[in-house]
Amino acid sequence: MQDKKKIPKSAVSRISLYLREVTRIEEDGRDRISSAELGDYTGLTDAQVRKDLSHFGQFGISGTGYDVSKLKTAMRQILGKDNIWPIVLAGVGNIGSALLRYPGFKSQGFFIKEAFDSSRKKIGRRFGDITVKDIKDIGDIEKDKSIKIAILAVSLEGAQQVADMLVASGVRCILNFAPCVLKVNNGVVVRNIDLSNELENFSFTLSQPAMLKNGTEIS
Amino acid sequence: MQDKKKIPKSAVSRISLYLREVTRIEEDGRDRISSAELGDYTGLTDAQVRKDLSHFGQFGISGTGYDVSKLKTAMRQILGKDNIWPIVLAGVGNIGSALLRYPGFKSQGFFIKEAFDSSRKKIGRRFGDITVKDIKDIGDIEKDKSIKIAILAVSLEGAQQVADMLVASGVRCILNFAPCVLKVNNGVVVRNIDLSNELENFSFTLSQPAMLKNGTEIS
DNA sequence: CACTGTGAACCCGTTCACAGCA
DNA sequence: TGCTGTGAACGGGTTCACAGTG
């Protein structure tokens, strides 16, 4: 199953969830887990779990379930978590600086390697072992071929322009916190984190009782 | 079309995008816009725009397009943006405090009315006009019936327990930054913002060339 | 016997295409 | 004529159900 058929992007997102649980399960010393149990932990059905995994290969043992450590290894490999992924951060405001201080991703194989801002006040400031540089020099990252991922946390006004610079410098994936739709070349992947948008989904739900069908949702 | 048929949740999310653009368009002094142009701004097709709007009513004029101010009014009403939505924040760490300082939502009709943390260091600290309270007292928000939305920015360990307290206190919608799947009663809506998950989607894309089909995606 | 892997059925959001209206 | 509103067709992700296997 490894090839040919395209994989739903939502399946990839769920693999992250499974990996998280499987990692925890392994730390608990367990060595086997069924699709049903993994489904319980992630709020999904057993069939969904099996179907998702089946896109990538056959990891289970009939009548027994999955070998925890084998499954973990496989999923880490699928998600590229055996590499370390350097990230460039553009924008060191409220959110940007929270991310710089956030210990969460380092443990997950991601780390912010460069940070840029346009404000005189921010440039030169240090966070741990990285120093904020002038956003005008963001093109310098082109020299560092390992940087393929950017976090864009600049203001709305600068977002598109900075995105263009990032893409021109070799960035392939952008996590965008600015409240706008970025226009990027084909082949560049953008994921948006739009807090107002999220909250507006809530205010809709609260304002329009029972217009929407399902309650909980993933990511 | 106002009733009976269920509305795709993704359509609601897109209404946010449309509203943003329409608001901008109005500020530019324009008074009409077509579905095609709105589609350009949001990276969607004209048909998608029309279909989304059609779920909520008929706002357009055949042969002419949409009246900008009427459309804006309608979409604001749909999303409940004529109300002001108080929010409770649980967890004033890196992300929580960034959100407390973030001016973005106030302008969007959302504001953090209460903030809680478990750390001695944080309790009592002031951010603007709100004071961080002890998370043990989070049940106090039950008295404030207007609080229906929570932002959960506590550590993984505390997340489920705090979520339970929030729900018990009347919260109906939770924006969850903790990297876990919350178990909540039916009727409570959770949206997850999981940064590691987002980045893992990138590392997958970069590791597994061409296994996924589409490039850019919304929210 | 329990649980996986998977074709087939189902469901639902998106896209199409065109009738209808200003 | 130009653009909306929408039923119908389409596509693809999810669910079902069961054959297959350790």
mmCIF file of C-alpha atoms in Angstrom, chain B residues 79-164:
data_model
loop_
_atom_site.group_PDB
_atom_site.id
_atom_site.type_symbol
_atom_site.label_atom_id
_atom_site.label_comp_id
_atom_site.label_asym_id
_atom_site.label_seq_id
_atom_site.Cartn_x
_atom_site.Cartn_y
_atom_site.Cartn_z
ATOM 1 C CA LEU B 79 -21.100 34.573 13.081
ATOM 2 C CA GLY B 80 -22.567 36.259 16.115
ATOM 3 C CA LYS B 81 -20.168 39.144 15.847
ATOM 4 C CA ASP B 82 -22.682 41.699 17.009
ATOM 5 C CA ASN B 83 -22.206 40.359 20.499
ATOM 6 C CA ILE B 84 -19.156 40.675 22.664
ATOM 7 C CA TRP B 85 -17.842 37.351 23.826
ATOM 8 C CA PRO B 86 -16.055 37.124 27.148
ATOM 9 C CA ILE B 87 -13.474 34.369 27.399
ATOM 10 C CA VAL B 88 -11.863 32.589 30.293
ATOM 11 C CA LEU B 89 -8.200 31.761 29.933
ATOM 12 C CA ALA B 90 -6.821 28.774 31.810
ATOM 13 C CA GLY B 91 -3.044 28.750 31.949
ATOM 14 C CA VAL B 92 -0.849 31.825 31.821
ATOM 15 C CA GLY B 93 2.382 30.322 30.563
ATOM 16 C CA ASN B 94 4.188 31.229 27.361
ATOM 17 C CA ILE B 95 1.173 30.947 25.163
ATOM 18 C CA GLY B 96 -1.403 32.080 27.678
ATOM 19 C CA SER B 97 0.405 35.287 28.444
ATOM 20 C CA ALA B 98 0.962 35.980 24.775
ATOM 21 C CA LEU B 99 -2.782 35.705 24.304
ATOM 22 C CA LEU B 100 -3.422 38.001 27.243
ATOM 23 C CA ARG B 101 -1.286 40.640 25.611
ATOM 24 C CA TYR B 102 -2.531 39.953 22.103
ATOM 25 C CA PRO B 103 -4.628 42.915 20.950
ATOM 26 C CA GLY B 104 -6.058 40.900 18.070
ATOM 27 C CA PHE B 105 -9.254 39.618 19.549
ATOM 28 C CA LYS B 106 -10.441 42.647 21.370
ATOM 29 C CA SER B 107 -10.971 44.281 18.017
ATOM 30 C CA GLN B 108 -12.861 41.191 16.914
ATOM 31 C CA GLY B 109 -15.435 41.146 19.678
ATOM 32 C CA PHE B 110 -13.632 38.701 21.924
ATOM 33 C CA PHE B 111 -11.922 39.563 25.166
ATOM 34 C CA ILE B 112 -10.328 37.633 27.968
ATOM 35 C CA LYS B 113 -12.346 38.409 31.044
ATOM 36 C CA GLU B 114 -10.749 36.039 33.521
ATOM 37 C CA ALA B 115 -7.396 34.294 33.670
ATOM 38 C CA PHE B 116 -6.299 31.442 35.916
ATOM 39 C CA ASP B 117 -3.052 29.671 36.657
ATOM 40 C CA SER B 118 -1.831 27.175 39.183
ATOM 41 C CA SER B 119 1.609 28.653 39.722
ATOM 42 C CA ARG B 120 2.260 30.788 42.769
ATOM 43 C CA LYS B 121 4.387 33.015 40.565
ATOM 44 C CA LYS B 122 1.557 33.782 38.229
ATOM 45 C CA ILE B 123 -1.336 34.164 40.645
ATOM 46 C CA GLY B 124 -2.001 37.807 41.394
ATOM 47 C CA ARG B 125 -0.031 39.067 38.442
ATOM 48 C CA ARG B 126 -1.793 41.692 36.404
ATOM 49 C CA PHE B 127 -2.123 41.970 32.640
ATOM 50 C CA GLY B 128 -3.844 45.188 31.701
ATOM 51 C CA ASP B 129 -7.010 45.205 33.733
ATOM 52 C CA ILE B 130 -7.193 41.556 34.555
ATOM 53 C CA THR B 131 -5.570 39.763 37.461
ATOM 54 C CA VAL B 132 -4.522 36.130 37.317
ATOM 55 C CA LYS B 133 -6.425 34.016 39.814
ATOM 56 C CA ASP B 134 -5.752 30.664 41.363
ATOM 57 C CA ILE B 135 -6.885 27.886 39.068
ATOM 58 C CA LYS B 136 -8.455 26.121 42.024
ATOM 59 C CA ASP B 137 -11.071 28.848 41.989
ATOM 60 C CA ILE B 138 -11.914 28.383 38.343
ATOM 61 C CA GLY B 139 -15.343 27.131 39.368
ATOM 62 C CA ASP B 140 -16.166 30.725 40.278
ATOM 63 C CA ILE B 141 -16.828 31.500 36.654
ATOM 64 C CA GLU B 142 -20.008 29.511 36.939
ATOM 65 C CA LYS B 143 -21.536 32.625 38.459
ATOM 66 C CA ASP B 144 -20.789 34.568 35.307
ATOM 67 C CA LYS B 145 -23.273 33.070 32.900
ATOM 68 C CA SER B 146 -21.929 35.092 30.004
ATOM 69 C CA ILE B 147 -18.715 33.075 29.815
ATOM 70 C CA LYS B 148 -19.197 30.266 27.348
ATOM 71 C CA ILE B 149 -15.788 30.171 25.709
ATOM 72 C CA ALA B 150 -12.510 29.041 27.233
ATOM 73 C CA ILE B 151 -8.952 29.001 26.036
ATOM 74 C CA LEU B 152 -7.053 26.119 27.555
ATOM 75 C CA ALA B 153 -3.338 26.785 27.622
ATOM 76 C CA VAL B 154 -2.204 24.669 30.553
ATOM 77 C CA SER B 155 0.331 21.884 30.445
ATOM 78 C CA LEU B 156 -0.535 18.467 29.090
ATOM 79 C CA GLU B 157 -0.720 17.048 32.589
ATOM 80 C CA GLY B 158 -3.411 19.395 33.805
ATOM 81 C CA ALA B 159 -5.390 19.729 30.610
ATOM 82 C CA GLN B 160 -8.115 17.133 31.039
ATOM 83 C CA GLN B 161 -8.742 18.019 34.660
ATOM 84 C CA VAL B 162 -8.994 21.739 33.937
ATOM 85 C CA ALA B 163 -11.212 21.030 30.952
ATOM 86 C CA ASP B 164 -13.529 19.099 33.234
#
